[in-house]
Amino acid sequence: MMLQTLLVICILALLRATPGQAQVPIQANFDASQFQGTWYVVAVASDDPGFLDTKDNMKMSVVWVSPLANGDLALKFGYSTPDGGCQKMDTTFSRGAAVGQFSNAAMAQTDIRVVSTDYAHFALLYLETQKAGVRNVWLQLLARAPEMFPEGAQKMRQLAPQVGLNPSEGAMLAKSDQCAGAFSQ
């Protein structure tokens, strides 16, 4: 009887440890002042149906990041539009429980983590969204130049299965000059 109980407990623990519930790291000693500046979103992976429907037509976006005195991050995004324009949007990532962890209620992003960055070339972000009771997972690979950085791509490939994402749910985003000078500072 004791062995059966132990076996049931182990099976339940394995069932609860689904890939999407994996422990997602946060960049050790995250430094927002080094993180500030221009980033390009070069690759994205997500289980969000809206993303999956449009991922093959998406282009790189440009993000300008500024740290705020209270620990939040101010972000300015530039997205390419189908008509050849550049749509701009401002938002704030509110600091979370740990340094390098944030949230954004306006975009239904309940957990945003800077998983890994070298500050000079790449940053890997993990995001969870909660919309209408549905949880979705996102990975975004950012680069300082509009090109894939090998170390960042490798870290994204390693983390994806740990958070329940597979290769078919990812996309390298096409380069676009539509928003290239959107946030010259």
mmCIF file of C-alpha atoms in Angstrom:
data_model
loop_
_atom_site.group_PDB
_atom_site.id
_atom_site.type_symbol
_atom_site.label_atom_id
_atom_site.label_comp_id
_atom_site.label_asym_id
_atom_site.label_seq_id
_atom_site.Cartn_x
_atom_site.Cartn_y
_atom_site.Cartn_z
ATOM 1 C CA MET A 1 0.000 0.000 0.000
ATOM 2 C CA MET A 2 2.828 2.397 0.842
ATOM 3 C CA LEU A 3 4.484 1.734 -2.517
ATOM 4 C CA GLN A 4 1.223 2.386 -4.394
ATOM 5 C CA THR A 5 0.715 5.676 -2.552
ATOM 6 C CA LEU A 6 4.257 6.755 -3.357
ATOM 7 C CA LEU A 7 3.771 5.810 -7.018
ATOM 8 C CA VAL A 8 0.523 7.828 -7.230
ATOM 9 C CA ILE A 9 2.233 10.854 -5.642
ATOM 10 C CA CYS A 10 5.127 10.619 -8.143
ATOM 11 C CA ILE A 11 2.747 10.353 -11.107
ATOM 12 C CA LEU A 12 0.719 13.357 -9.911
ATOM 13 C CA ALA A 13 3.913 15.366 -9.448
ATOM 14 C CA LEU A 14 5.008 14.522 -12.992
ATOM 15 C CA LEU A 15 1.617 15.488 -14.408
ATOM 16 C CA ARG A 16 1.759 18.841 -12.607
ATOM 17 C CA ALA A 17 5.271 19.574 -13.879
ATOM 18 C CA THR A 18 4.095 20.353 -17.389
ATOM 19 C CA PRO A 19 6.587 22.043 -19.725
ATOM 20 C CA GLY A 20 4.736 25.367 -19.558
ATOM 21 C CA GLN A 21 5.202 25.476 -15.793
ATOM 22 C CA ALA A 22 9.003 25.151 -15.892
ATOM 23 C CA GLN A 23 11.061 27.441 -13.714
ATOM 24 C CA VAL A 24 12.070 30.306 -15.979
ATOM 25 C CA PRO A 25 15.318 31.992 -14.967
ATOM 26 C CA ILE A 26 15.915 35.720 -14.648
ATOM 27 C CA GLN A 27 19.186 37.364 -15.699
ATOM 28 C CA ALA A 28 21.465 37.439 -12.656
ATOM 29 C CA ASN A 29 22.317 40.971 -11.517
ATOM 30 C CA PHE A 30 20.096 42.529 -14.190
ATOM 31 C CA ASP A 31 21.246 46.101 -14.872
ATOM 32 C CA ALA A 32 18.544 48.275 -16.429
ATOM 33 C CA SER A 33 21.035 51.037 -17.275
ATOM 34 C CA GLN A 34 22.962 48.608 -19.524
ATOM 35 C CA PHE A 35 19.683 47.296 -20.969
ATOM 36 C CA GLN A 36 18.541 50.741 -22.135
ATOM 37 C CA GLY A 37 18.714 51.744 -25.765
ATOM 38 C CA THR A 38 17.579 50.368 -29.100
ATOM 39 C CA TRP A 39 16.669 46.699 -29.580
ATOM 40 C CA TYR A 40 15.260 44.837 -32.589
ATOM 41 C CA VAL A 41 12.787 41.976 -32.113
ATOM 42 C CA VAL A 42 14.445 39.421 -34.437
ATOM 43 C CA ALA A 43 12.626 36.206 -33.443
ATOM 44 C CA VAL A 44 9.454 35.251 -31.566
ATOM 45 C CA ALA A 45 7.912 31.969 -30.417
ATOM 46 C CA SER A 46 4.477 31.591 -28.841
ATOM 47 C CA ASP A 47 1.509 29.286 -28.447
ATOM 48 C CA ASP A 48 -0.860 32.263 -28.932
ATOM 49 C CA PRO A 49 -3.276 31.426 -31.821
ATOM 50 C CA GLY A 50 -3.260 35.024 -33.094
ATOM 51 C CA PHE A 51 0.528 34.992 -33.353
ATOM 52 C CA LEU A 52 0.550 31.555 -34.991
ATOM 53 C CA ASP A 53 -1.909 32.770 -37.667
ATOM 54 C CA THR A 54 0.246 35.793 -38.607
ATOM 55 C CA LYS A 55 3.829 34.805 -37.756
ATOM 56 C CA ASP A 56 4.868 34.097 -41.348
ATOM 57 C CA ASN A 57 4.036 37.673 -42.382
ATOM 58 C CA MET A 58 5.502 39.511 -39.386
ATOM 59 C CA LYS A 59 8.446 41.889 -39.652
ATOM 60 C CA MET A 60 10.987 43.007 -37.073
ATOM 61 C CA SER A 61 9.918 45.722 -34.730
ATOM 62 C CA VAL A 62 12.184 48.278 -33.071
ATOM 63 C CA VAL A 63 12.084 48.928 -29.325
ATOM 64 C CA TRP A 64 13.619 51.815 -27.400
ATOM 65 C CA VAL A 65 14.055 50.962 -23.689
ATOM 66 C CA SER A 66 14.549 53.550 -20.932
ATOM 67 C CA PRO A 67 14.871 52.664 -17.235
ATOM 68 C CA LEU A 68 12.757 54.747 -14.849
ATOM 69 C CA ALA A 69 13.787 55.869 -11.357
ATOM 70 C CA ASN A 70 11.206 53.560 -9.694
ATOM 71 C CA GLY A 71 12.599 50.394 -11.345
ATOM 72 C CA ASP A 72 10.054 50.258 -14.186
ATOM 73 C CA LEU A 73 11.062 50.263 -17.863
ATOM 74 C CA ALA A 74 9.572 52.704 -20.384
ATOM 75 C CA LEU A 75 9.342 51.182 -23.867
ATOM 76 C CA LYS A 76 8.627 52.727 -27.242
ATOM 77 C CA PHE A 77 7.783 50.224 -29.994
ATOM 78 C CA GLY A 78 7.834 50.767 -33.747
ATOM 79 C CA TYR A 79 5.879 48.170 -35.772
ATOM 80 C CA SER A 80 5.888 47.904 -39.562
ATOM 81 C CA THR A 81 2.420 48.314 -41.056
ATOM 82 C CA PRO A 82 1.163 46.578 -44.244
ATOM 83 C CA ASP A 83 0.923 49.948 -46.044
ATOM 84 C CA GLY A 84 4.651 50.626 -45.598
ATOM 85 C CA GLY A 85 4.326 52.851 -42.552
ATOM 86 C CA CYS A 86 5.520 52.611 -38.981
ATOM 87 C CA GLN A 87 3.053 52.409 -36.104
ATOM 88 C CA LYS A 88 4.450 53.621 -32.767
ATOM 89 C CA MET A 89 3.311 52.637 -29.299
ATOM 90 C CA ASP A 90 4.479 53.552 -25.807
ATOM 91 C CA THR A 91 4.119 51.258 -22.802
ATOM 92 C CA THR A 92 5.617 50.616 -19.385
ATOM 93 C CA PHE A 93 6.907 47.372 -17.915
ATOM 94 C CA SER A 94 6.198 47.580 -14.174
ATOM 95 C CA ARG A 95 8.873 46.067 -11.967
ATOM 96 C CA GLY A 96 8.051 42.740 -10.404
ATOM 97 C CA ALA A 97 9.103 40.777 -7.348
ATOM 98 C CA ALA A 98 12.666 40.262 -8.627
ATOM 99 C CA VAL A 99 15.113 42.524 -10.435
ATOM 100 C CA GLY A 100 14.711 41.761 -14.155
ATOM 101 C CA GLN A 101 11.077 40.672 -13.767
ATOM 102 C CA PHE A 102 8.202 42.885 -14.909
ATOM 103 C CA SER A 103 4.508 42.946 -15.841
ATOM 104 C CA ASN A 104 2.327 45.026 -18.127
ATOM 105 C CA ALA A 105 -1.372 45.074 -17.258
ATOM 106 C CA ALA A 106 -2.293 47.106 -20.365
ATOM 107 C CA MET A 107 -1.051 44.291 -22.611
ATOM 108 C CA ALA A 108 -2.264 41.445 -20.315
ATOM 109 C CA GLN A 109 1.366 40.459 -19.704
ATOM 110 C CA THR A 110 1.418 38.993 -16.204
ATOM 111 C CA ASP A 111 5.051 37.837 -16.135
ATOM 112 C CA ILE A 112 7.855 39.362 -18.194
ATOM 113 C CA ARG A 113 11.401 38.176 -17.520
ATOM 114 C CA VAL A 114 14.740 39.132 -18.962
ATOM 115 C CA VAL A 115 15.984 35.538 -19.078
ATOM 116 C CA SER A 116 19.433 36.224 -20.480
ATOM 117 C CA THR A 117 21.343 39.155 -21.960
ATOM 118 C CA ASP A 118 24.896 40.213 -22.660
ATOM 119 C CA TYR A 119 23.585 43.817 -23.035
ATOM 120 C CA ALA A 120 25.759 44.413 -26.136
ATOM 121 C CA HIS A 121 24.307 41.894 -28.618
ATOM 122 C CA PHE A 122 21.184 40.026 -27.473
ATOM 123 C CA ALA A 123 18.451 39.676 -24.872
ATOM 124 C CA LEU A 124 16.016 36.799 -24.431
ATOM 125 C CA LEU A 125 12.637 37.683 -22.910
ATOM 126 C CA TYR A 126 9.990 35.331 -21.517
ATOM 127 C CA LEU A 127 6.417 36.633 -21.355
ATOM 128 C CA GLU A 128 3.144 35.154 -20.101
ATOM 129 C CA THR A 129 -0.179 36.639 -21.086
ATOM 130 C CA GLN A 130 -3.598 36.050 -19.523
ATOM 131 C CA LYS A 131 -6.527 36.995 -21.746
ATOM 132 C CA ALA A 132 -10.093 35.870 -21.028
ATOM 133 C CA GLY A 133 -8.762 33.161 -18.734
ATOM 134 C CA VAL A 134 -6.372 31.765 -21.373
ATOM 135 C CA ARG A 135 -2.656 31.665 -20.599
ATOM 136 C CA ASN A 136 -0.143 31.971 -23.434
ATOM 137 C CA VAL A 137 3.642 31.799 -23.371
ATOM 138 C CA TRP A 138 5.986 33.929 -25.480
ATOM 139 C CA LEU A 139 9.723 34.090 -26.088
ATOM 140 C CA GLN A 140 11.200 37.129 -27.788
ATOM 141 C CA LEU A 141 14.781 37.360 -28.988
ATOM 142 C CA LEU A 142 16.046 40.923 -29.108
ATOM 143 C CA ALA A 143 19.263 42.084 -30.768
ATOM 144 C CA ARG A 144 21.107 45.389 -30.853
ATOM 145 C CA ALA A 145 21.355 45.113 -34.662
ATOM 146 C CA PRO A 146 18.632 43.843 -37.023
ATOM 147 C CA GLU A 147 20.299 40.436 -37.295
ATOM 148 C CA MET A 148 20.144 37.120 -35.474
ATOM 149 C CA PHE A 149 22.870 36.793 -32.823
ATOM 150 C CA PRO A 150 23.986 33.117 -32.537
ATOM 151 C CA GLU A 151 24.320 32.943 -28.733
ATOM 152 C CA GLY A 152 20.852 34.421 -28.260
ATOM 153 C CA ALA A 153 19.330 32.058 -30.832
ATOM 154 C CA GLN A 154 20.909 29.084 -29.053
ATOM 155 C CA LYS A 155 19.520 30.180 -25.678
ATOM 156 C CA MET A 156 16.061 30.609 -27.231
ATOM 157 C CA ARG A 157 16.183 27.095 -28.742
ATOM 158 C CA GLN A 158 17.191 25.667 -25.353
ATOM 159 C CA LEU A 159 14.470 27.470 -23.387
ATOM 160 C CA ALA A 160 11.576 26.899 -25.824
ATOM 161 C CA PRO A 161 10.875 23.234 -24.960
ATOM 162 C CA GLN A 162 11.253 23.979 -21.244
ATOM 163 C CA VAL A 163 8.335 26.432 -21.447
ATOM 164 C CA GLY A 164 6.216 24.166 -23.667
ATOM 165 C CA LEU A 165 6.982 25.671 -27.090
ATOM 166 C CA ASN A 166 8.044 23.719 -30.174
ATOM 167 C CA PRO A 167 9.897 24.833 -33.345
ATOM 168 C CA SER A 168 6.698 25.189 -35.387
ATOM 169 C CA GLU A 169 5.557 27.910 -32.966
ATOM 170 C CA GLY A 170 8.531 30.170 -33.696
ATOM 171 C CA ALA A 171 9.503 32.615 -36.402
ATOM 172 C CA MET A 172 12.535 34.589 -37.436
ATOM 173 C CA LEU A 173 11.111 37.971 -38.329
ATOM 174 C CA ALA A 174 11.826 39.563 -41.703
ATOM 175 C CA LYS A 175 14.004 42.675 -41.720
ATOM 176 C CA SER A 176 12.245 45.938 -42.338
ATOM 177 C CA ASP A 177 13.497 49.515 -42.697
ATOM 178 C CA GLN A 178 10.039 50.986 -42.081
ATOM 179 C CA CYS A 179 10.812 51.873 -38.455
ATOM 180 C CA ALA A 180 14.629 52.057 -38.667
ATOM 181 C CA GLY A 181 14.914 55.669 -37.491
ATOM 182 C CA ALA A 182 11.804 55.702 -35.325
ATOM 183 C CA PHE A 183 13.604 56.345 -32.043
ATOM 184 C CA SER A 184 16.870 58.048 -32.855
ATOM 185 C CA GLN A 185 17.972 59.531 -29.566
#
